[in-house]
XYZ file of N, CA and C in Angstrom:
693
model
N 106.221 139.890 81.776
C 105.213 138.836 81.842
C 103.852 139.456 82.124
N 102.846 139.041 81.401
C 101.519 139.620 81.535
C 100.662 138.772 82.445
N 99.991 139.413 83.386
C 99.077 138.722 84.294
C 97.707 139.340 84.152
N 96.708 138.503 83.937
C 95.337 138.968 83.900
C 94.625 138.466 85.128
N 93.934 139.328 85.840
C 93.165 138.902 86.986
C 91.973 138.089 86.528
N 91.424 137.274 87.435
C 90.355 136.368 87.072
C 89.047 137.091 86.827
N 88.951 138.387 87.150
C 87.703 139.106 86.928
C 87.998 140.514 86.432
N 87.882 140.798 85.110
C 87.524 139.794 84.115
C 88.745 139.119 83.517
N 88.556 137.939 82.976
C 89.601 137.299 82.180
C 89.197 137.482 80.725
N 90.049 138.059 79.941
C 89.634 138.457 78.601
C 89.828 137.393 77.545
N 90.705 136.418 77.804
C 90.889 135.415 76.763
C 91.433 134.136 77.331
N 91.262 133.076 76.563
C 91.731 131.743 76.934
C 92.566 131.189 75.799
N 93.747 130.705 76.127
C 94.536 129.982 75.139
C 94.291 128.509 75.381
N 93.451 127.901 74.562
C 93.073 126.511 74.775
C 94.302 125.630 74.673
N 94.306 124.569 75.465
C 95.438 123.673 75.636
C 96.051 123.274 74.288
N 97.294 123.716 74.079
C 98.054 123.410 72.883
C 97.249 123.673 71.614
N 96.523 124.771 71.594
C 95.680 125.095 70.453
C 95.936 126.531 70.047
N 95.722 126.830 68.780
C 95.875 128.197 68.322
C 94.547 128.932 68.355
N 93.484 128.233 68.752
C 92.170 128.846 68.804
C 92.038 129.676 70.064
N 91.691 130.955 69.925
C 91.530 131.848 71.064
C 90.059 132.159 71.262
N 89.580 132.017 72.488
C 88.197 132.291 72.834
C 88.159 133.379 73.885
N 87.127 134.214 73.849
C 86.933 135.153 74.942
C 86.358 134.409 76.127
N 86.787 134.809 77.316
C 86.340 134.111 78.517
C 84.828 134.184 78.672
N 84.237 135.280 78.193
C 82.792 135.433 78.316
C 82.041 134.368 77.531
N 82.691 133.773 76.534
C 82.040 132.750 75.722
C 82.129 131.362 76.330
N 82.883 131.210 77.414
C 83.093 129.897 78.019
C 82.202 129.737 79.238
N 81.393 128.693 79.233
C 80.543 128.394 80.375
C 81.089 127.172 81.108
N 80.941 127.193 82.434
C 81.417 126.103 83.281
C 80.227 125.241 83.672
N 80.339 123.945 83.442
C 79.246 123.018 83.719
C 79.739 121.947 84.683
N 79.103 121.842 85.839
C 79.472 120.805 86.802
C 79.037 119.445 86.277
N 79.924 118.482 86.305
C 79.612 117.117 85.915
C 79.272 116.300 87.156
N 78.564 115.183 86.997
C 78.300 114.331 88.162
C 79.596 113.989 88.882
N 79.579 114.093 90.194
C 80.789 113.822 90.969
C 80.999 112.321 91.070
N 81.363 111.744 89.945
C 81.517 110.301 89.803
C 82.695 110.034 88.889
N 83.331 108.889 89.071
C 84.459 108.544 88.212
C 84.040 108.413 86.754
N 82.763 108.125 86.505
C 82.289 107.982 85.131
C 82.338 109.298 84.364
N 82.518 110.413 85.053
C 82.623 111.714 84.386
C 84.011 111.966 83.810
N 84.974 111.133 84.168
C 86.352 111.319 83.713
C 86.663 110.420 82.519
N 87.705 110.769 81.753
C 88.111 109.922 80.619
C 88.606 108.556 81.079
N 88.563 107.606 80.144
C 89.097 106.254 80.359
C 88.424 105.563 81.535
N 87.105 105.736 81.632
C 86.367 105.088 82.718
C 86.130 103.625 82.377
N 86.390 102.742 83.334
C 86.174 101.303 83.197
C 84.984 100.912 84.058
N 83.888 100.589 83.421
C 82.669 100.278 84.158
C 82.812 99.026 85.018
N 83.692 98.114 84.618
C 83.849 96.867 85.367
C 84.582 97.068 86.688
N 85.424 98.094 86.765
C 86.181 98.353 87.993
C 85.711 99.600 88.726
N 84.986 100.475 88.009
C 84.578 101.744 88.610
C 85.709 102.748 88.706
N 86.794 102.495 87.974
C 87.973 103.362 88.022
C 88.149 104.060 86.676
N 88.508 105.327 86.713
C 88.822 106.093 85.509
C 90.291 106.479 85.521
N 90.925 106.386 84.387
C 92.325 106.750 84.282
C 93.182 105.552 83.924
N 94.483 105.721 83.996
C 95.194 106.912 84.491
C 95.339 107.983 83.415
N 95.599 109.202 83.878
C 95.856 110.318 82.994
C 96.754 111.327 83.699
N 97.205 112.279 82.916
C 98.002 113.386 83.445
C 97.105 114.601 83.611
N 97.616 115.626 84.283
C 96.908 116.894 84.417
C 97.835 118.001 83.936
N 97.295 118.857 83.073
C 98.081 119.920 82.469
C 97.481 121.280 82.800
N 98.340 122.280 82.857
C 97.865 123.647 83.037
C 97.367 124.194 81.708
N 96.329 125.009 81.778
C 95.815 125.713 80.605
C 95.789 127.188 80.962
N 96.648 127.967 80.356
C 96.725 129.387 80.682
C 95.563 130.133 80.045
N 95.062 131.140 80.739
C 94.044 131.997 80.134
C 94.627 133.355 79.763
N 95.940 133.376 79.584
C 96.652 134.585 79.174
C 97.466 134.271 77.923
N 97.302 135.022 76.850
C 98.108 134.773 75.652
C 99.604 134.857 75.949
N 100.373 134.023 75.278
C 101.839 134.008 75.382
C 102.328 133.613 76.767
N 101.518 132.884 77.501
C 101.930 132.433 78.825
C 103.031 131.394 78.717
N 103.946 131.423 79.684
C 105.028 130.440 79.715
C 104.619 129.157 80.411
N 103.420 129.112 81.000
C 103.028 127.924 81.765
C 102.001 127.077 81.029
N 101.577 127.494 79.856
C 100.540 126.748 79.154
C 101.040 125.370 78.733
N 100.299 124.336 79.112
C 100.644 122.985 78.719
C 101.641 122.287 79.613
N 102.061 122.918 80.710
C 102.968 122.246 81.640
C 102.211 121.181 82.429
N 102.898 120.104 82.749
C 102.279 119.003 83.479
C 102.481 119.180 84.976
N 101.432 118.879 85.729
C 101.467 119.043 87.180
C 102.370 117.990 87.820
N 103.154 118.427 88.792
C 104.040 117.559 89.555
C 103.667 117.640 91.031
N 104.440 116.981 91.875
C 104.157 117.013 93.314
C 105.428 116.795 94.103
N 105.445 117.366 95.294
C 106.503 117.099 96.261
C 105.861 116.550 97.519
N 106.474 115.533 98.106
C 105.940 114.937 99.329
C 106.867 115.203 100.502
N 106.260 115.172 101.697
C 106.982 115.486 102.930
C 106.523 114.528 104.022
N 107.336 114.426 105.065
C 106.945 113.652 106.236
C 107.505 114.322 107.486
N 106.717 114.290 108.553
C 107.164 114.858 109.825
C 107.698 113.798 110.774
N 107.272 112.545 110.531
C 107.623 111.486 111.476
C 108.202 110.247 110.815
N 108.434 110.304 109.514
C 108.962 109.154 108.809
C 107.924 108.115 108.452
N 106.672 108.363 108.832
C 105.592 107.403 108.568
C 104.489 108.055 107.740
N 103.894 109.108 108.290
C 102.805 109.791 107.599
C 103.370 110.719 106.523
N 102.774 110.638 105.343
C 103.265 111.395 104.192
C 102.148 112.281 103.651
N 102.501 113.500 103.278
C 101.573 114.410 102.632
C 102.343 115.164 101.554
N 101.634 115.902 100.724
C 102.335 116.570 99.641
C 101.573 117.738 99.063
N 102.258 118.521 98.242
C 101.692 119.673 97.550
C 101.974 119.533 96.060
N 100.999 119.909 95.239
C 101.219 119.889 93.802
C 101.930 121.165 93.368
N 102.744 121.032 92.354
C 103.502 122.161 91.825
C 103.451 122.127 90.301
N 103.877 123.210 89.728
C 103.982 123.308 88.275
C 105.410 123.738 87.965
N 106.328 122.779 87.877
C 107.727 123.148 87.645
C 107.966 123.546 86.199
N 108.904 124.446 86.009
C 109.276 124.784 84.642
C 109.884 123.579 83.941
N 110.583 122.753 84.718
C 111.136 121.517 84.196
C 110.981 120.455 85.280
N 110.439 119.244 84.953
C 110.309 118.206 85.975
C 111.673 117.738 86.462
N 111.747 117.393 87.722
C 112.986 116.917 88.320
C 112.710 115.618 89.054
N 113.767 114.910 89.422
C 113.568 113.639 90.100
C 112.964 113.830 91.481
N 113.170 115.012 92.095
C 112.593 115.237 93.419
C 111.180 115.824 93.334
N 110.770 116.216 92.138
C 109.412 116.715 91.941
C 108.895 116.189 90.607
N 108.656 114.869 90.523
C 108.292 114.264 89.240
C 106.856 114.576 88.842
N 106.589 114.457 87.546
C 105.220 114.565 87.080
C 104.365 113.481 87.725
N 103.102 113.801 87.971
C 102.225 112.846 88.635
C 101.167 112.324 87.674
N 100.723 111.116 87.962
C 99.636 110.469 87.245
C 98.421 110.441 88.151
N 97.247 110.684 87.571
C 96.012 110.699 88.355
C 95.051 109.613 87.887
N 94.146 109.263 88.781
C 93.020 108.398 88.458
C 91.860 108.798 89.358
N 90.695 108.248 89.081
C 89.538 108.410 89.955
C 89.095 107.032 90.410
N 89.008 106.835 91.715
C 88.548 105.576 92.295
C 87.658 105.896 93.486
N 86.542 105.195 93.589
C 85.584 105.458 94.671
C 85.150 106.923 94.689
N 84.954 107.489 93.493
C 84.517 108.885 93.316
C 85.500 109.890 93.901
N 86.763 109.486 94.030
C 87.793 110.350 94.604
C 89.002 110.414 93.687
N 89.501 111.622 93.450
C 90.734 111.764 92.686
C 91.916 111.291 93.518
N 92.822 110.575 92.859
C 94.024 110.087 93.524
C 95.231 110.356 92.636
N 96.359 110.635 93.263
C 97.602 110.901 92.543
C 98.614 109.807 92.854
N 99.245 109.283 91.813
C 100.269 108.259 91.981
C 101.617 108.944 92.162
N 102.202 108.747 93.337
C 103.412 109.482 93.714
C 104.394 108.529 94.378
N 105.675 108.782 94.169
C 106.712 108.102 94.943
C 106.900 108.897 96.225
N 106.431 108.396 97.374
C 106.524 109.190 98.603
C 107.956 109.381 99.058
N 108.157 110.435 99.827
C 109.492 110.780 100.289
C 110.093 109.678 101.152
N 109.257 108.819 101.714
C 109.740 107.735 102.567
C 110.154 106.500 101.781
N 109.938 106.485 100.464
C 110.265 105.311 99.661
C 111.773 105.140 99.539
N 112.182 103.900 99.451
C 113.600 103.591 99.256
C 113.903 103.234 97.811
N 112.859 103.227 96.969
C 113.027 102.888 95.564
C 112.065 103.721 94.730
N 112.470 104.138 93.536
C 111.560 104.896 92.670
C 110.372 104.081 92.196
N 110.422 102.773 92.422
C 109.308 101.910 92.033
C 108.264 101.763 93.136
N 108.529 102.321 94.306
C 107.590 102.222 95.428
C 106.601 103.383 95.362
N 105.593 103.220 94.532
C 104.600 104.274 94.347
C 103.364 104.021 95.203
N 102.655 105.102 95.513
C 101.456 105.034 96.343
C 100.408 105.987 95.782
N 99.140 105.563 95.825
C 98.036 106.441 95.437
C 97.620 107.280 96.638
N 97.650 108.601 96.467
C 97.268 109.533 97.525
C 95.984 110.257 97.132
N 95.045 110.451 98.072
C 93.860 111.259 97.768
C 94.250 112.704 97.506
N 93.551 113.320 96.559
C 93.878 114.670 96.117
C 92.726 115.605 96.447
N 93.021 116.724 97.104
C 91.975 117.672 97.465
C 92.531 119.069 97.668
N 91.634 120.014 97.876
C 92.009 121.409 98.111
C 92.056 121.643 99.611
N 93.229 121.937 100.127
C 93.408 122.056 101.571
C 92.638 123.246 102.130
N 91.961 123.035 103.251
C 91.259 124.120 103.936
C 92.038 124.632 105.137
N 93.265 124.155 105.304
C 94.121 124.667 106.373
C 94.695 126.007 105.922
N 94.543 127.037 106.747
C 94.881 128.383 106.290
C 96.327 128.523 105.841
N 97.258 127.820 106.471
C 98.662 127.958 106.085
C 98.933 127.499 104.652
N 98.090 126.605 104.134
C 98.332 126.057 102.798
C 97.559 126.794 101.720
N 96.745 127.768 102.081
C 96.196 128.739 101.139
C 95.524 128.094 99.927
N 94.630 127.141 100.201
C 93.823 126.488 99.162
C 94.675 125.757 98.132
N 95.794 125.207 98.562
C 96.653 124.451 97.658
C 96.003 123.130 97.270
N 96.279 122.684 96.048
C 95.886 121.346 95.627
C 96.883 120.384 96.248
N 96.418 119.592 97.211
C 97.327 118.857 98.085
C 97.016 117.365 98.110
N 97.992 116.596 98.584
C 97.877 115.153 98.714
C 97.842 114.786 100.194
N 96.805 114.054 100.587
C 96.694 113.539 101.959
C 96.945 114.626 102.991
N 96.265 115.754 102.828
C 96.435 116.875 103.744
C 95.067 117.314 104.261
N 94.452 116.490 105.130
C 93.135 116.858 105.658
C 93.252 117.983 106.681
N 92.146 118.752 106.877
C 90.894 118.656 106.126
C 91.034 119.286 104.746
N 90.309 118.719 103.789
C 90.377 119.234 102.429
C 89.045 119.012 101.734
N 88.851 119.714 100.627
C 87.665 119.566 99.800
C 88.078 118.814 98.540
N 87.446 117.685 98.228
C 87.840 116.933 97.036
C 87.653 117.745 95.757
N 88.621 117.679 94.867
C 88.468 118.291 93.547
C 87.415 117.521 92.765
N 86.671 118.227 91.914
C 85.554 117.631 91.196
C 85.664 117.913 89.701
N 84.946 117.121 88.876
C 85.036 117.283 87.422
C 84.060 118.325 86.880
N 84.530 119.088 85.904
C 83.712 120.094 85.225
C 83.963 120.022 83.726
N 82.979 120.501 82.969
C 83.135 120.669 81.530
C 83.125 122.149 81.203
N 83.793 122.521 80.131
C 83.746 123.873 79.592
C 83.021 123.823 78.253
N 82.109 124.746 78.048
C 81.371 124.805 76.794
C 81.423 126.215 76.222
N 81.219 126.311 74.938
C 81.084 127.603 74.280
C 80.042 127.481 73.182
N 79.098 128.407 73.177
C 78.005 128.388 72.205
C 77.283 127.046 72.192
N 77.160 126.441 73.377
C 76.447 125.185 73.499
C 77.245 123.956 73.128
N 78.496 124.126 72.738
C 79.342 123.002 72.347
C 80.410 122.771 73.402
N 80.543 121.525 73.821
C 81.538 121.221 74.846
C 82.944 121.266 74.263
N 83.845 121.922 74.978
C 85.249 121.949 74.601
C 85.907 120.641 75.008
N 86.982 120.243 74.331
C 87.649 118.991 74.681
C 88.178 119.013 76.109
N 88.103 117.871 76.759
C 88.730 117.727 78.064
C 87.788 117.844 79.236
N 88.295 117.429 80.376
C 87.608 117.545 81.660
C 88.472 118.408 82.559
N 87.845 119.356 83.229
C 88.577 120.341 84.025
C 88.310 120.129 85.509
N 89.299 120.439 86.328
C 89.185 120.254 87.771
C 88.767 121.554 88.445
N 87.924 121.424 89.449
C 87.478 122.588 90.198
C 86.692 122.164 91.414
N 86.015 123.131 92.013
C 85.173 122.867 93.176
C 84.283 124.084 93.380
N 83.117 123.849 93.943
C 82.203 124.932 94.303
C 81.904 125.878 93.139
N 81.775 125.306 91.946
C 81.386 126.092 90.793
C 82.478 126.914 90.149
N 83.727 126.703 90.523
C 84.837 127.455 89.930
C 85.941 126.511 89.476
N 86.438 126.729 88.271
C 87.563 125.955 87.750
C 88.814 126.818 87.578
N 88.828 127.970 88.211
C 89.981 128.869 88.134
C 91.065 128.427 89.115
N 92.303 128.447 88.650
C 93.446 128.120 89.500
C 94.468 129.237 89.414
N 95.154 129.461 90.542
C 96.265 130.402 90.588
C 97.566 129.608 90.554
N 98.499 130.061 89.753
C 99.828 129.469 89.701
C 100.795 130.501 90.265
N 101.107 130.332 91.549
C 101.884 131.308 92.311
C 103.366 130.978 92.220
N 104.128 131.920 91.692
C 105.550 131.687 91.476
C 106.284 131.488 92.795
N 107.202 130.524 92.788
C 108.025 130.279 93.965
C 109.414 129.868 93.492
N 110.429 130.484 94.070
C 111.796 130.089 93.761
C 112.336 129.322 94.951
N 112.612 128.035 94.738
C 112.997 127.174 95.837
C 114.480 126.938 95.967
N 115.310 127.874 95.498
C 116.752 127.687 95.618
C 117.205 126.483 94.813
N 117.795 125.508 95.483
C 118.260 124.306 94.804
C 117.113 123.504 94.210
N 115.896 123.731 94.717
C 114.730 123.023 94.190
C 114.292 123.573 92.843
N 114.865 124.702 92.429
C 114.536 125.255 91.129
C 113.342 126.185 91.162
N 112.878 126.544 89.973
C 111.746 127.448 89.846
C 110.474 126.647 89.581
N 109.415 127.003 90.282
C 108.149 126.309 90.072
C 107.010 127.201 90.545
N 105.800 126.765 90.253
C 104.598 127.481 90.662
C 103.796 126.600 91.613
N 103.290 127.199 92.677
C 102.374 126.513 93.575
C 100.983 126.548 92.962
N 100.271 125.435 93.055
C 98.944 125.314 92.448
C 97.889 125.555 93.519
N 97.126 126.645 93.369
C 96.116 127.019 94.364
C 94.777 127.270 93.690
N 93.724 126.810 94.327
C 92.384 127.055 93.804
C 92.091 128.546 93.862
N 91.534 129.086 92.792
C 91.337 130.521 92.707
C 89.899 130.963 92.707
N 89.000 130.116 93.200
C 87.586 130.458 93.145
C 87.081 131.286 94.295
N 87.975 131.800 95.129
C 87.546 132.527 96.318
C 87.572 131.603 97.516
N 87.475 132.165 98.682
C 87.690 131.372 99.884
C 86.438 131.204 100.735
N 85.280 131.634 100.211
C 84.037 131.364 100.919
C 83.822 129.861 100.975
N 83.577 129.364 102.152
C 83.333 127.941 102.312
C 84.564 127.129 102.605
N 85.752 127.707 102.403
C 86.964 127.001 102.790
C 87.205 127.285 104.266
N 86.683 126.428 105.108
C 86.702 126.661 106.541
C 87.409 125.523 107.238
N 87.827 125.796 108.439
C 88.461 124.796 109.285
C 87.764 124.834 110.634
N 87.109 123.743 110.985
C 86.410 123.694 112.259
C 85.221 124.627 112.327
N 84.629 124.943 111.176
C 83.424 125.755 111.147
C 83.656 127.241 111.317
N 84.883 127.709 111.194
C 85.158 129.136 111.356
C 85.809 129.689 110.097
N 85.692 130.980 109.935
C 86.353 131.646 108.819
C 87.859 131.664 109.079
N 88.630 131.482 108.018
C 90.071 131.452 108.187
C 90.621 132.833 108.529
N 91.629 132.872 109.363
C 92.186 134.140 109.828
C 92.659 135.005 108.668
N 93.313 134.392 107.694
C 93.871 135.187 106.611
C 92.771 135.773 105.736
N 91.607 135.148 105.746
C 90.488 135.746 105.028
C 90.039 137.007 105.755
N 90.014 136.974 107.083
C 89.657 138.156 107.861
C 90.666 139.277 107.648
N 91.911 138.901 107.402
C 92.974 139.892 107.239
C 93.063 140.437 105.817
N 92.110 140.064 104.978
C 92.113 140.608 103.624
C 92.472 139.614 102.544
N 92.552 138.331 102.888
C 92.789 137.325 101.872
C 94.227 136.848 101.843
N 94.474 135.915 100.957
C 95.787 135.336 100.808
C 96.673 136.254 99.968
N 97.967 135.963 99.894
C 98.864 136.837 99.132
C 98.359 137.094 97.718
N 98.455 138.358 97.301
C 97.953 138.749 95.995
C 98.890 138.258 94.885
N 98.307 138.020 93.717
C 99.115 137.658 92.567
C 99.912 138.866 92.088
N 101.074 138.600 91.525
C 101.877 139.686 90.969
C 102.286 139.330 89.545
N 103.221 140.097 88.977
C 103.528 139.918 87.561
C 104.375 138.689 87.270
N 104.697 137.901 88.291
C 105.381 136.628 88.069
C 104.405 135.468 88.028
N 103.152 135.727 88.370
C 102.156 134.678 88.542
C 101.214 134.599 87.345
N 100.444 133.505 87.315
C 99.494 133.298 86.229
C 98.181 132.774 86.794
N 97.133 132.931 86.019
C 95.876 132.262 86.321
C 95.558 131.321 85.173
N 94.750 130.306 85.460
C 94.412 129.361 84.405
C 93.530 128.248 84.902
N 93.538 127.154 84.169
C 92.715 125.987 84.486
C 93.589 124.744 84.536
N 93.055 123.685 85.087
C 93.722 122.382 85.100
C 92.882 121.413 84.282
N 93.486 120.822 83.288
C 92.779 119.971 82.340
C 93.319 118.554 82.392
N 92.422 117.592 82.559
C 92.793 116.184 82.511
C 93.120 115.816 81.073
N 94.242 115.123 80.871
C 94.642 114.743 79.522
C 95.347 113.407 79.505
N 95.515 112.866 78.321
C 96.212 111.597 78.168
C 97.682 111.768 78.530
N 98.276 110.695 79.029
C 99.701 110.760 79.363
C 100.540 110.735 78.090
């Protein structure tokens, strides 16, 4: 399996496309942090969506290109629920694909929480990048403190590429960190890859940043982007 580090990234395999672009030709443009920047925006409600989110690999022949983001939820007390997004090789009933929307300028994920007694008991959870050091900049659900994910466009030669991409602080790079969960199967943890400057907790630098950063990517991992798409 081939892994390309984010600096430099030599090529992009556009979502389900045979067109290959050099990374140097792709510019990242921050969009207004408003629901109107997302597809399927309804001006009468101020809500955009729903839509799915897919991985876009920036490595040719990647096995993760076009996979749909899923989530797992947890509870410590049977009441409060939080979760982490994953990229499973195959969706499962315990880690189903998630649907997203934007409401009140905030991304939300529709998930069946672990506390539900029926698969029809869904809840919208706020989606953000966790600043808690143990979660290593994971794209998480209801896990404060966190930084809200924001909309970006990708352009090349002055022309906007299809889709809206998720990112924060001027970076739309994501790390897909391989994890083997035993009976939970094989999946990738979704982590923001734009660096950890500014990801603070209580106004201090995170300990793991002082220790040299979070775990390094290896040949089982991938880098890429997250693209909003139709379900």
